[in-house]
Short mmCIF file of C-alpha atoms in Angstrom, two decimals:
data_model
loop_
_atom_site.label_atom_id
_atom_site.label_comp_id
_atom_site.label_asym_id
_atom_site.label_seq_id
_atom_site.Cartn_x
_atom_site.Cartn_y
_atom_site.Cartn_z
CA UNK O 1 0.49 0.02 -0.21
CA UNK O 2 1.09 3.68 -0.32
CA UNK O 3 2.81 5.48 1.88
CA UNK O 4 -0.66 7.25 2.77
CA UNK O 5 -1.51 4.61 4.67
CA UNK O 6 1.59 5.48 7.74
CA UNK O 7 1.23 9.33 8.00
CA UNK O 8 -1.27 11.59 7.05
CA UNK O 9 -0.44 13.09 3.43
CA UNK O 10 -1.25 16.54 4.55
CA UNK O 11 1.57 17.26 7.39
CA UNK O 12 4.70 18.72 6.31
CA UNK O 13 7.77 16.38 5.58
CA UNK O 14 9.91 16.63 8.64
CA UNK O 15 12.28 19.35 8.63
CA UNK O 16 11.96 20.54 5.68
CA UNK O 17 10.68 24.20 4.31
CA UNK O 18 7.62 23.80 1.84
CA UNK O 19 8.41 26.90 -0.30
CA UNK O 20 12.06 26.45 0.16
CA UNK O 21 13.63 25.45 -3.68
CA UNK O 22 15.54 22.61 -2.18
CA UNK O 23 12.23 21.33 -1.39
CA UNK O 24 11.18 21.03 -5.08
CA UNK O 25 11.94 17.19 -5.52
CA UNK O 26 10.68 16.99 -1.98
CA UNK O 27 7.12 18.27 -3.12
CA UNK O 28 6.60 16.36 -7.00
CA UNK O 29 7.32 13.05 -4.45
CA UNK O 30 4.10 14.10 -2.10
CA UNK O 31 1.86 15.11 -5.74
CA UNK O 32 2.64 11.90 -7.18
CA UNK O 33 1.71 10.59 -4.26
CA UNK O 34 -1.46 11.80 -3.65
CA UNK O 35 -2.25 11.04 -7.57
CA UNK O 36 -1.10 7.25 -6.61
CA UNK O 37 -4.21 7.52 -4.12
CA UNK O 38 -7.12 9.41 -6.09
CA UNK O 39 -6.14 6.51 -8.59
CA UNK O 40 -6.00 4.20 -6.51
CA UNK O 41 -9.63 5.40 -5.30
CA UNK O 42 -10.42 6.03 -8.63
CA UNK O 43 -10.41 2.50 -9.47
CA UNK O 44 -12.77 1.35 -6.67
CA UNK O 45 -15.16 4.32 -7.56
CA UNK O 46 -15.91 3.24 -11.14
CA UNK O 47 -16.20 -0.69 -9.68
CA UNK O 48 -18.87 0.33 -7.65
CA UNK O 49 -21.09 2.25 -9.79
CA UNK O 50 -20.64 -1.04 -11.83
CA UNK O 51 -21.58 -2.88 -9.19
CA UNK O 52 -24.92 -0.84 -7.86
CA UNK O 53 -26.04 -0.06 -11.91
CA UNK O 54 -27.70 -3.86 -11.78
CA UNK O 55 -28.66 -3.24 -8.33
CA UNK O 56 -30.92 -0.13 -8.89
CA UNK O 57 -31.80 -1.54 -12.36
CA UNK O 58 -33.62 -4.41 -10.20
CA UNK O 59 -35.16 -2.33 -7.87
CA UNK O 60 -36.50 0.10 -10.00
CA UNK O 61 -38.62 -3.05 -12.61
CA UNK O 62 -40.48 -3.03 -9.31
CA UNK O 63 -43.53 -2.47 -9.41
CA UNK O 64 -45.49 -1.40 -6.75
CA UNK O 65 -49.61 -1.64 -8.01
CA UNK O 66 -50.36 0.67 -5.78
CA UNK O 67 -48.07 3.37 -7.11
CA UNK O 68 -49.66 2.21 -10.47
CA UNK O 69 -52.95 3.60 -9.76
CA UNK O 70 -54.02 6.94 -12.00
CA UNK O 71 -53.32 9.59 -9.39
CA UNK O 72 -57.91 9.96 -9.48
CA UNK O 73 -58.61 6.83 -8.61
CA UNK O 74 -55.82 6.93 -5.64
CA UNK O 75 -57.19 10.36 -5.30
CA UNK O 76 -60.90 7.66 -4.22
CA UNK O 77 -59.76 5.19 -2.17
CA UNK O 78 -57.91 8.79 0.53
CA UNK O 79 -61.77 10.03 0.58
CA UNK O 80 -63.12 6.67 2.11
CA UNK O 81 -60.04 5.90 4.23
CA UNK O 82 -61.23 9.69 5.74
CA UNK O 83 -64.17 8.49 6.39
CA UNK O 84 -63.40 6.95 9.13
CA UNK O 85 -60.41 8.76 9.93
CA UNK O 86 -61.02 12.66 9.79
CA UNK O 87 -58.77 14.59 9.96
CA UNK O 88 -57.92 14.90 13.54
CA UNK O 89 -55.61 18.20 15.17
CA UNK O 90 -54.01 17.43 18.61
CA UNK O 91 -51.68 20.22 19.83
CA UNK O 92 -48.82 19.28 18.40
CA UNK O 93 -47.86 16.38 15.39
CA UNK O 94 -46.13 13.27 17.02
CA UNK O 95 -45.72 9.82 14.85
CA UNK O 96 -47.61 8.22 16.57
CA UNK O 97 -50.76 10.45 16.86
CA UNK O 98 -50.95 11.34 13.30
CA UNK O 99 -54.13 10.17 11.58
CA UNK O 100 -55.74 11.03 9.01
CA UNK O 101 -55.03 12.87 5.94
CA UNK O 102 -51.52 14.19 7.93
CA UNK O 103 -51.21 10.52 7.59
CA UNK O 104 -51.22 9.81 3.66
CA UNK O 105 -49.26 13.00 2.76
CA UNK O 106 -46.11 11.63 5.26
CA UNK O 107 -45.79 7.56 2.88
CA UNK O 108 -44.80 8.85 0.11
CA UNK O 109 -43.55 11.46 -2.59
CA UNK O 110 -46.03 10.43 -4.75
CA UNK O 111 -48.78 10.74 -2.05
CA UNK O 112 -47.93 13.66 -0.16
CA UNK O 113 -48.61 15.42 -3.80
CA UNK O 114 -52.59 13.80 -4.48
CA UNK O 115 -52.28 14.51 -0.26
CA UNK O 116 -52.15 18.24 -0.23
CA UNK O 117 -53.35 19.14 -3.45
CA UNK O 118 -56.73 16.68 -2.76
CA UNK O 119 -59.01 19.53 -1.34
CA UNK O 120 -61.85 16.84 -0.18
CA UNK O 121 -59.36 15.75 2.55
CA UNK O 122 -58.23 18.59 4.37
CA UNK O 123 -61.56 20.34 4.84
CA UNK O 124 -63.24 17.99 7.64
CA UNK O 125 -61.96 18.73 10.77
CA UNK O 126 -61.85 17.78 14.38
CA UNK O 127 -60.46 19.12 16.94
CA UNK O 128 -60.75 20.46 20.84
CA UNK O 129 -59.12 22.48 22.93
CA UNK O 130 -56.07 21.75 23.13
CA UNK O 131 -56.01 22.20 19.42
CA UNK O 132 -53.14 24.15 18.03
CA UNK O 133 -54.04 27.28 15.45
CA UNK O 134 -51.35 26.72 13.35
CA UNK O 135 -52.30 23.97 12.40
CA UNK O 136 -55.71 24.48 11.95
CA UNK O 137 -54.93 27.51 9.59
CA UNK O 138 -52.18 24.74 7.66
CA UNK O 139 -55.65 22.94 6.80
CA UNK O 140 -57.50 25.27 6.57
CA UNK O 141 -54.74 26.53 3.33
CA UNK O 142 -54.66 23.54 2.11
CA UNK O 143 -58.73 23.08 1.85
CA UNK O 144 -58.87 25.91 -0.19
CA UNK O 145 -62.66 27.38 -1.29
CA UNK O 146 -63.94 23.96 -0.93
CA UNK O 147 -66.83 23.95 1.90
CA UNK O 148 -65.91 22.76 5.43
CA UNK O 149 -67.35 19.95 8.07
CA UNK O 150 -66.03 21.11 11.43
CA UNK O 151 -66.22 18.66 14.93
CA UNK O 152 -65.64 21.19 17.91
CA UNK O 153 -64.79 19.81 20.89
CA UNK O 154 -65.12 23.33 23.20
CA UNK O 155 -65.17 22.77 26.98
CA UNK O 156 -62.53 24.74 28.49
CA UNK O 157 -62.32 28.68 28.95
CA UNK O 158 -60.35 29.27 26.22
CA UNK O 159 -62.39 27.16 23.67
CA UNK O 160 -62.71 31.33 21.73
CA UNK O 161 -59.03 30.85 20.59
CA UNK O 162 -60.36 27.54 18.50
CA UNK O 163 -63.71 29.81 16.81
CA UNK O 164 -61.31 32.58 16.23
CA UNK O 165 -59.30 30.63 14.06
CA UNK O 166 -62.12 29.07 11.80
CA UNK O 167 -64.35 32.37 11.83
CA UNK O 168 -62.79 33.96 9.11
CA UNK O 169 -63.88 30.71 6.64
CA UNK O 170 -67.89 30.99 7.76
CA UNK O 171 -68.73 31.67 4.61
CA UNK O 172 -67.60 27.84 4.22
CA UNK O 173 -69.38 25.98 6.85
CA UNK O 174 -71.40 22.69 5.46
CA UNK O 175 -71.52 20.75 8.81
CA UNK O 176 -70.99 21.48 12.26
CA UNK O 177 -70.80 19.07 15.58
CA UNK O 178 -70.50 21.16 18.67
CA UNK O 179 -69.79 19.52 21.69
CA UNK O 180 -69.85 22.33 24.07
CA UNK O 181 -70.15 24.22 27.19
CA UNK O 182 -72.16 27.17 27.54
CA UNK O 183 -69.61 29.65 28.45
CA UNK O 184 -67.90 29.57 25.18
CA UNK O 185 -71.58 30.68 23.61
CA UNK O 186 -70.98 34.16 22.40
CA UNK O 187 -68.22 34.00 20.53
CA UNK O 188 -70.07 31.46 18.50
CA UNK O 189 -73.26 33.90 18.42
CA UNK O 190 -70.93 36.48 16.32
CA UNK O 191 -71.00 34.18 12.93
CA UNK O 192 -75.17 35.13 12.83
CA UNK O 193 -76.01 35.81 9.36
CA UNK O 194 -73.20 34.81 7.60
CA UNK O 195 -74.17 30.38 7.73
CA UNK O 196 -74.69 30.79 3.87
CA UNK O 197 -73.73 27.25 3.12
CA UNK O 198 -74.60 25.22 6.61
CA UNK O 199 -77.01 22.29 5.51
CA UNK O 200 -76.11 20.08 8.72
CA UNK O 201 -76.46 21.08 12.52
CA UNK O 202 -75.16 18.97 15.47
CA UNK O 203 -74.90 20.94 19.46
CA UNK O 204 -74.85 18.17 22.32
CA UNK O 205 -74.18 19.43 25.97
CA UNK O 206 -71.61 17.99 27.12
CA UNK O 207 -72.73 15.10 29.81
CA UNK O 208 -71.01 16.45 32.78
CA UNK O 209 -72.81 20.25 32.54
CA UNK O 210 -75.37 21.25 33.43
CA UNK O 211 -77.01 24.46 31.43
CA UNK O 212 -76.94 27.58 33.86
CA UNK O 213 -80.15 29.42 34.15
CA UNK O 214 -78.70 32.42 33.10
CA UNK O 215 -76.90 30.32 30.02
CA UNK O 216 -76.90 32.54 26.84
CA UNK O 217 -78.99 31.49 24.01
CA UNK O 218 -77.76 29.99 20.91
CA UNK O 219 -78.00 32.92 18.24
CA UNK O 220 -75.29 32.40 15.88
CA UNK O 221 -77.71 30.28 13.46
CA UNK O 222 -80.57 31.50 13.46
CA UNK O 223 -80.32 32.84 9.77
CA UNK O 224 -79.06 29.87 7.10
CA UNK O 225 -80.74 29.63 4.11
CA UNK O 226 -79.74 25.61 3.51
CA UNK O 227 -79.99 23.98 6.68
CA UNK O 228 -82.01 21.48 6.58
CA UNK O 229 -80.91 19.26 9.25
CA UNK O 230 -80.46 19.80 12.89
CA UNK O 231 -79.70 16.74 15.79
CA UNK O 232 -80.17 18.63 19.76
CA UNK O 233 -77.54 16.51 22.42
CA UNK O 234 -79.96 17.55 26.10
CA UNK O 235 -80.03 21.18 24.95
CA UNK O 236 -83.45 23.28 25.69
CA UNK O 237 -84.72 24.20 21.99
CA UNK O 238 -85.34 27.82 24.13
CA UNK O 239 -82.26 28.56 24.36
CA UNK O 240 -81.52 27.98 20.31
CA UNK O 241 -83.06 29.92 17.79
CA UNK O 242 -83.04 27.71 14.51
CA UNK O 243 -85.09 28.57 11.55
CA UNK O 244 -87.24 25.84 12.44
CA UNK O 245 -89.52 26.01 9.26
CA UNK O 246 -86.88 24.84 7.35
CA UNK O 247 -85.95 21.81 8.99
CA UNK O 248 -87.02 18.40 7.18
CA UNK O 249 -84.88 15.81 9.30
CA UNK O 250 -84.58 16.70 13.31
CA UNK O 251 -83.09 14.60 15.76
CA UNK O 252 -83.95 15.16 19.49
CA UNK O 253 -82.12 13.41 22.10
CA UNK O 254 -83.23 13.24 26.12
CA UNK O 255 -86.22 16.05 25.51
CA UNK O 256 -89.04 15.57 27.81
CA UNK O 257 -92.37 15.60 25.63
CA UNK O 258 -93.73 19.14 25.39
CA UNK O 259 -90.47 20.34 24.12
CA UNK O 260 -90.47 17.66 21.25
CA UNK O 261 -93.62 18.86 20.44
CA UNK O 262 -93.03 22.38 20.70
CA UNK O 263 -90.38 21.45 18.09
CA UNK O 264 -92.53 19.53 15.99
CA UNK O 265 -95.11 22.18 15.71
CA UNK O 266 -92.56 24.54 14.68
CA UNK O 267 -91.52 21.77 11.25
CA UNK O 268 -94.25 21.08 9.74
CA UNK O 269 -92.33 20.20 6.58
CA UNK O 270 -89.92 17.39 8.21
CA UNK O 271 -89.38 14.43 6.29
CA UNK O 272 -87.40 12.55 9.20
CA UNK O 273 -87.50 12.49 12.99
CA UNK O 274 -85.38 10.57 15.24
CA UNK O 275 -86.48 10.68 18.71
CA UNK O 276 -84.23 9.13 21.56
CA UNK O 277 -84.84 8.62 25.28
CA UNK O 278 -87.27 10.94 25.40
CA UNK O 279 -89.27 11.60 28.97
CA UNK O 280 -92.81 10.61 29.45
CA UNK O 281 -96.25 13.31 29.15
CA UNK O 282 -95.97 16.01 31.47
CA UNK O 283 -99.54 17.25 33.39
CA UNK O 284 -100.60 17.88 30.59
CA UNK O 285 -100.93 16.52 26.69
CA UNK O 286 -99.38 18.88 24.19
CA UNK O 287 -101.96 19.84 20.68
CA UNK O 288 -101.60 17.15 18.71
CA UNK O 289 -99.75 17.87 15.11
CA UNK O 290 -99.53 16.29 11.52
CA UNK O 291 -96.79 16.15 9.58
CA UNK O 292 -97.72 15.39 6.65
CA UNK O 293 -94.04 14.71 4.62
CA UNK O 294 -92.41 12.67 7.13
CA UNK O 295 -91.68 9.22 5.47
CA UNK O 296 -89.03 8.02 8.23
CA UNK O 297 -89.16 7.91 12.52
CA UNK O 298 -86.81 6.82 14.35
CA UNK O 299 -87.23 5.93 18.17
CA UNK O 300 -84.63 5.01 20.64
CA UNK O 301 -84.49 4.02 24.25
CA UNK O 302 -88.08 5.09 24.91
CA UNK O 303 -90.26 3.53 27.77
CA UNK O 304 -93.48 4.32 26.84
CA UNK O 305 -94.65 5.46 23.53
CA UNK O 306 -97.91 7.68 24.42
CA UNK O 307 -95.81 10.79 22.96
CA UNK O 308 -96.78 9.03 20.22
CA UNK O 309 -100.94 9.97 20.80
CA UNK O 310 -100.45 12.95 19.34
CA UNK O 311 -98.86 12.34 15.93
CA UNK O 312 -99.99 11.64 13.34
CA UNK O 313 -97.54 10.71 9.83
CA UNK O 314 -100.00 9.89 7.25
CA UNK O 315 -96.83 8.95 3.90
CA UNK O 316 -94.69 6.99 7.30
CA UNK O 317 -92.83 4.59 5.18
CA UNK O 318 -89.84 3.30 7.50
CA UNK O 319 -90.44 2.93 11.29
CA UNK O 320 -86.87 2.29 13.27
CA UNK O 321 -86.77 1.52 16.84
CA UNK O 322 -84.89 0.47 19.43
CA UNK O 323 -84.51 -0.59 22.81
CA UNK O 324 -83.18 -1.47 26.04
CA UNK O 325 -86.34 -0.63 28.47
CA UNK O 326 -88.74 -2.88 27.08
CA UNK O 327 -92.65 -1.27 26.59
CA UNK O 328 -95.47 -2.61 28.10
CA UNK O 329 -97.23 -2.70 25.04
CA UNK O 330 -96.80 -1.80 21.27
CA UNK O 331 -100.84 -0.14 21.44
CA UNK O 332 -99.52 3.44 20.08
CA UNK O 333 -97.68 2.06 17.60
CA UNK O 334 -100.69 0.12 16.06
CA UNK O 335 -102.54 3.34 16.67
CA UNK O 336 -100.41 5.55 15.11
CA UNK O 337 -100.47 3.45 11.97
CA UNK O 338 -104.93 3.69 12.06
CA UNK O 339 -104.30 7.34 12.89
CA UNK O 340 -101.79 8.11 10.01
CA UNK O 341 -103.58 6.13 7.14
CA UNK O 342 -99.93 5.28 6.54
CA UNK O 343 -98.28 2.04 4.74
CA UNK O 344 -95.77 1.16 6.34
CA UNK O 345 -92.84 -0.74 3.97
CA UNK O 346 -89.45 -0.92 5.94
CA UNK O 347 -89.73 -2.30 9.29
CA UNK O 348 -85.80 -2.03 12.30
CA UNK O 349 -85.80 -3.41 15.69
CA UNK O 350 -83.38 -4.08 17.84
CA UNK O 351 -83.90 -5.69 21.36
CA UNK O 352 -87.25 -6.19 21.26
CA UNK O 353 -89.71 -9.05 22.50
CA UNK O 354 -90.98 -10.85 19.28
CA UNK O 355 -94.41 -10.56 21.36
CA UNK O 356 -93.96 -6.76 20.78
CA UNK O 357 -92.83 -6.88 17.04
CA UNK O 358 -95.64 -10.05 15.71
CA UNK O 359 -98.37 -7.46 16.08
CA UNK O 360 -96.35 -4.66 14.16
CA UNK O 361 -96.02 -7.27 11.39
CA UNK O 362 -99.40 -8.56 11.56
CA UNK O 363 -100.25 -5.17 11.21
CA UNK O 364 -98.96 -3.85 8.22
CA UNK O 365 -99.31 -6.10 4.91
CA UNK O 366 -97.11 -3.69 3.13
CA UNK O 367 -93.49 -4.22 4.20
CA UNK O 368 -91.13 -5.71 2.62
CA UNK O 369 -88.37 -4.81 4.38
CA UNK O 370 -88.37 -6.49 7.60
CA UNK O 371 -85.02 -6.26 10.41
CA UNK O 372 -85.43 -7.78 13.39
CA UNK O 373 -81.82 -7.10 15.71
CA UNK O 374 -80.90 -8.44 19.07
CA UNK O 375 -84.60 -9.52 19.30
CA UNK O 376 -85.08 -11.66 23.34
CA UNK O 377 -86.17 -15.28 21.43
CA UNK O 378 -87.37 -17.62 23.44
CA UNK O 379 -84.73 -20.32 22.48
CA UNK O 380 -85.76 -21.14 18.36
CA UNK O 381 -89.09 -21.89 18.96
CA UNK O 382 -90.00 -18.66 18.29
CA UNK O 383 -87.89 -17.92 15.14
CA UNK O 384 -89.56 -21.64 14.05
CA UNK O 385 -93.19 -19.81 14.65
CA UNK O 386 -91.95 -16.69 12.78
CA UNK O 387 -90.78 -19.07 9.98
CA UNK O 388 -93.94 -21.26 9.77
CA UNK O 389 -96.18 -18.49 9.57
CA UNK O 390 -94.50 -16.76 7.19
CA UNK O 391 -94.51 -20.16 5.29
CA UNK O 392 -98.20 -21.02 6.02
CA UNK O 393 -100.22 -17.69 5.58
CA UNK O 394 -100.54 -15.84 2.30
CA UNK O 395 -101.92 -12.86 4.15
CA UNK O 396 -99.10 -12.56 6.84
CA UNK O 397 -96.14 -9.68 5.44
CA UNK O 398 -97.02 -11.24 2.00
CA UNK O 399 -95.37 -8.24 -0.19
CA UNK O 400 -91.92 -9.08 1.47
CA UNK O 401 -88.86 -9.30 0.04
CA UNK O 402 -85.45 -8.96 2.43
CA UNK O 403 -85.44 -10.35 5.56
CA UNK O 404 -83.30 -9.93 7.97
CA UNK O 405 -82.77 -12.25 11.88
CA UNK O 406 -80.62 -11.98 14.31
CA UNK O 407 -80.86 -14.82 17.51
CA UNK O 408 -78.39 -15.42 20.01
CA UNK O 409 -78.46 -18.73 19.68
CA UNK O 410 -76.52 -21.35 17.49
CA UNK O 411 -77.48 -23.74 15.24
CA UNK O 412 -80.61 -23.12 12.76
CA UNK O 413 -83.65 -24.20 11.35
CA UNK O 414 -82.89 -25.50 7.77
CA UNK O 415 -85.64 -27.18 7.24
CA UNK O 416 -88.68 -24.15 8.50
CA UNK O 417 -86.35 -21.70 6.59
CA UNK O 418 -85.97 -23.64 3.47
CA UNK O 419 -89.32 -24.54 3.27
CA UNK O 420 -90.33 -20.80 4.33
CA UNK O 421 -87.60 -19.23 1.50
CA UNK O 422 -89.34 -22.01 -1.09
CA UNK O 423 -92.49 -20.72 -0.02
CA UNK O 424 -91.86 -16.72 -0.48
CA UNK O 425 -89.47 -17.78 -4.01
CA UNK O 426 -91.28 -20.41 -6.14
CA UNK O 427 -95.18 -19.58 -7.92
CA UNK O 428 -95.77 -16.54 -5.82
CA UNK O 429 -97.68 -15.32 -9.00
CA UNK O 430 -98.25 -11.45 -8.22
CA UNK O 431 -97.06 -11.75 -4.86
CA UNK O 432 -94.24 -10.42 -3.95
CA UNK O 433 -90.70 -12.63 -4.41
CA UNK O 434 -88.04 -12.71 -1.20
CA UNK O 435 -84.81 -10.93 -2.60
CA UNK O 436 -82.38 -11.20 0.30
CA UNK O 437 -81.98 -13.27 3.79
CA UNK O 438 -79.84 -12.65 5.89
CA UNK O 439 -79.48 -15.01 9.48
CA UNK O 440 -76.69 -13.89 12.11
CA UNK O 441 -76.63 -17.14 14.50
CA UNK O 442 -75.29 -20.56 14.15
CA UNK O 443 -72.70 -23.23 12.00
CA UNK O 444 -74.22 -24.90 9.47
CA UNK O 445 -71.97 -27.31 9.58
CA UNK O 446 -72.83 -27.53 13.50
CA UNK O 447 -76.43 -28.44 12.63
CA UNK O 448 -75.24 -30.60 10.04
CA UNK O 449 -72.61 -33.06 12.02
CA UNK O 450 -75.25 -32.97 15.21
CA UNK O 451 -78.97 -32.85 13.81
CA UNK O 452 -78.83 -34.64 10.65
CA UNK O 453 -77.03 -37.26 9.09
CA UNK O 454 -74.65 -36.56 5.70
CA UNK O 455 -77.95 -37.53 3.01
CA UNK O 456 -80.14 -35.40 4.35
CA UNK O 457 -77.23 -32.45 5.29
CA UNK O 458 -76.73 -32.48 1.67
CA UNK O 459 -80.08 -32.97 -0.08
CA UNK O 460 -80.91 -29.26 1.99
CA UNK O 461 -77.52 -28.02 1.35
CA UNK O 462 -78.41 -28.39 -2.80
CA UNK O 463 -82.08 -26.99 -2.24
CA UNK O 464 -80.50 -24.06 -0.87
CA UNK O 465 -78.14 -23.73 -3.88
CA UNK O 466 -81.25 -24.14 -5.93
CA UNK O 467 -82.90 -21.16 -4.37
CA UNK O 468 -79.88 -19.15 -4.78
CA UNK O 469 -79.53 -20.08 -8.97
CA UNK O 470 -83.38 -18.83 -8.49
CA UNK O 471 -81.87 -15.35 -8.00
CA UNK O 472 -82.50 -15.65 -4.13
CA UNK O 473 -79.51 -13.19 -1.80
CA UNK O 474 -78.74 -15.84 0.67
CA UNK O 475 -76.50 -15.33 3.66
CA UNK O 476 -76.08 -18.25 6.66
CA UNK O 477 -72.11 -18.21 8.71
CA UNK O 478 -69.91 -21.04 7.87
CA UNK O 479 -72.25 -22.12 5.61
CA UNK O 480 -70.28 -24.82 3.30
CA UNK O 481 -67.63 -23.27 0.79
CA UNK O 482 -69.51 -25.03 -2.50
CA UNK O 483 -72.77 -23.04 -1.11
CA UNK O 484 -70.65 -19.76 -1.19
#
């Protein structure tokens, strides 16, 4: 190896003056050593370049399918992703807290370019009191003039910081969900008259806070020409000034019957009504109201349906019921059907006794979609009874097209199920045919092995396959692969 291995070539030769004439030979010697070292390094570099070329070529030839998608397809995938992962803005970015659009933008240069220029990604923003105004302004800049969907959780006294950050973009607000505590309300009222795009409003009270008697009324949403959908969560309607008459969708959470009817009398054009955990009647019943355009009624966690006694819904088509408690009787619902003269097409019931739901099924021959979730079945006897009723009673649910049933015990009564499906699929004439059936329960394999011989199980499977071939959409958990 050359001399440079043993000493620093940049150091002067011992006892010599580099500027003296007598050092010329020494300088030439040192220069030659440098040139030799450079040549050696250049040879090594050339060899590395040659060795690198096939590796780089092989790497470049690898095709990553996700990166070959057209940008517009990738953008569509991003939009579906942010439906479940909205833009959340913590106080500062930490890698393990990043989600939504910032996470997409951090994957690679191609994704970053798509994400940053896709305004829709940055227009759905979820923030709380800890959010940084700088990050908010960054997101608003990337959203540009796209309509904004905001989810605000403001409980701290300085929540006005967040409102101030969004205030200059108030004319872009299209949807806002605001979980609030009332000292922040005064700042929100400053937006009144500027909500030109607002279509959906959700106002929710922080559960641990009571509404003070001297609470400032919410007036900021009094003028919103596009507003159609309002959700009030545990907030007295008297404290919210809204353009009630133009609403088509109203959702009420934990309001008294009197409050509910006060809102309904102001919202005569409602098409959808969603009532959660209503309180029962006070001293006197409210004046009756008829909602001529309401086609969908949803009622959740209701101990009594007596509040329906003063309601008329002549075009009701869809009814969704869900209950933790068990009302004694469906009589108020049946009276509503008769009083309204409605034709119900879609019924979803969750967590009820079968004895409560059966009269509803009997009262509405127009039903085409029936969904029964988490029902309190009396073992499988009530399920089998329902299947046999559908099989043998032509006047019971004659227009049934979609049936979905969940039950908590294992095993499917396949003989009864298949008889029901065949009776409602074949030779129906002008009557409606069953189109979709879906069960959430036990497995075919357990039932076949435990309750029937192989030949019988095979015969039942062939009948199911024939129904599927005829166009019936069937889903039963753990069906054998050939049926799938």
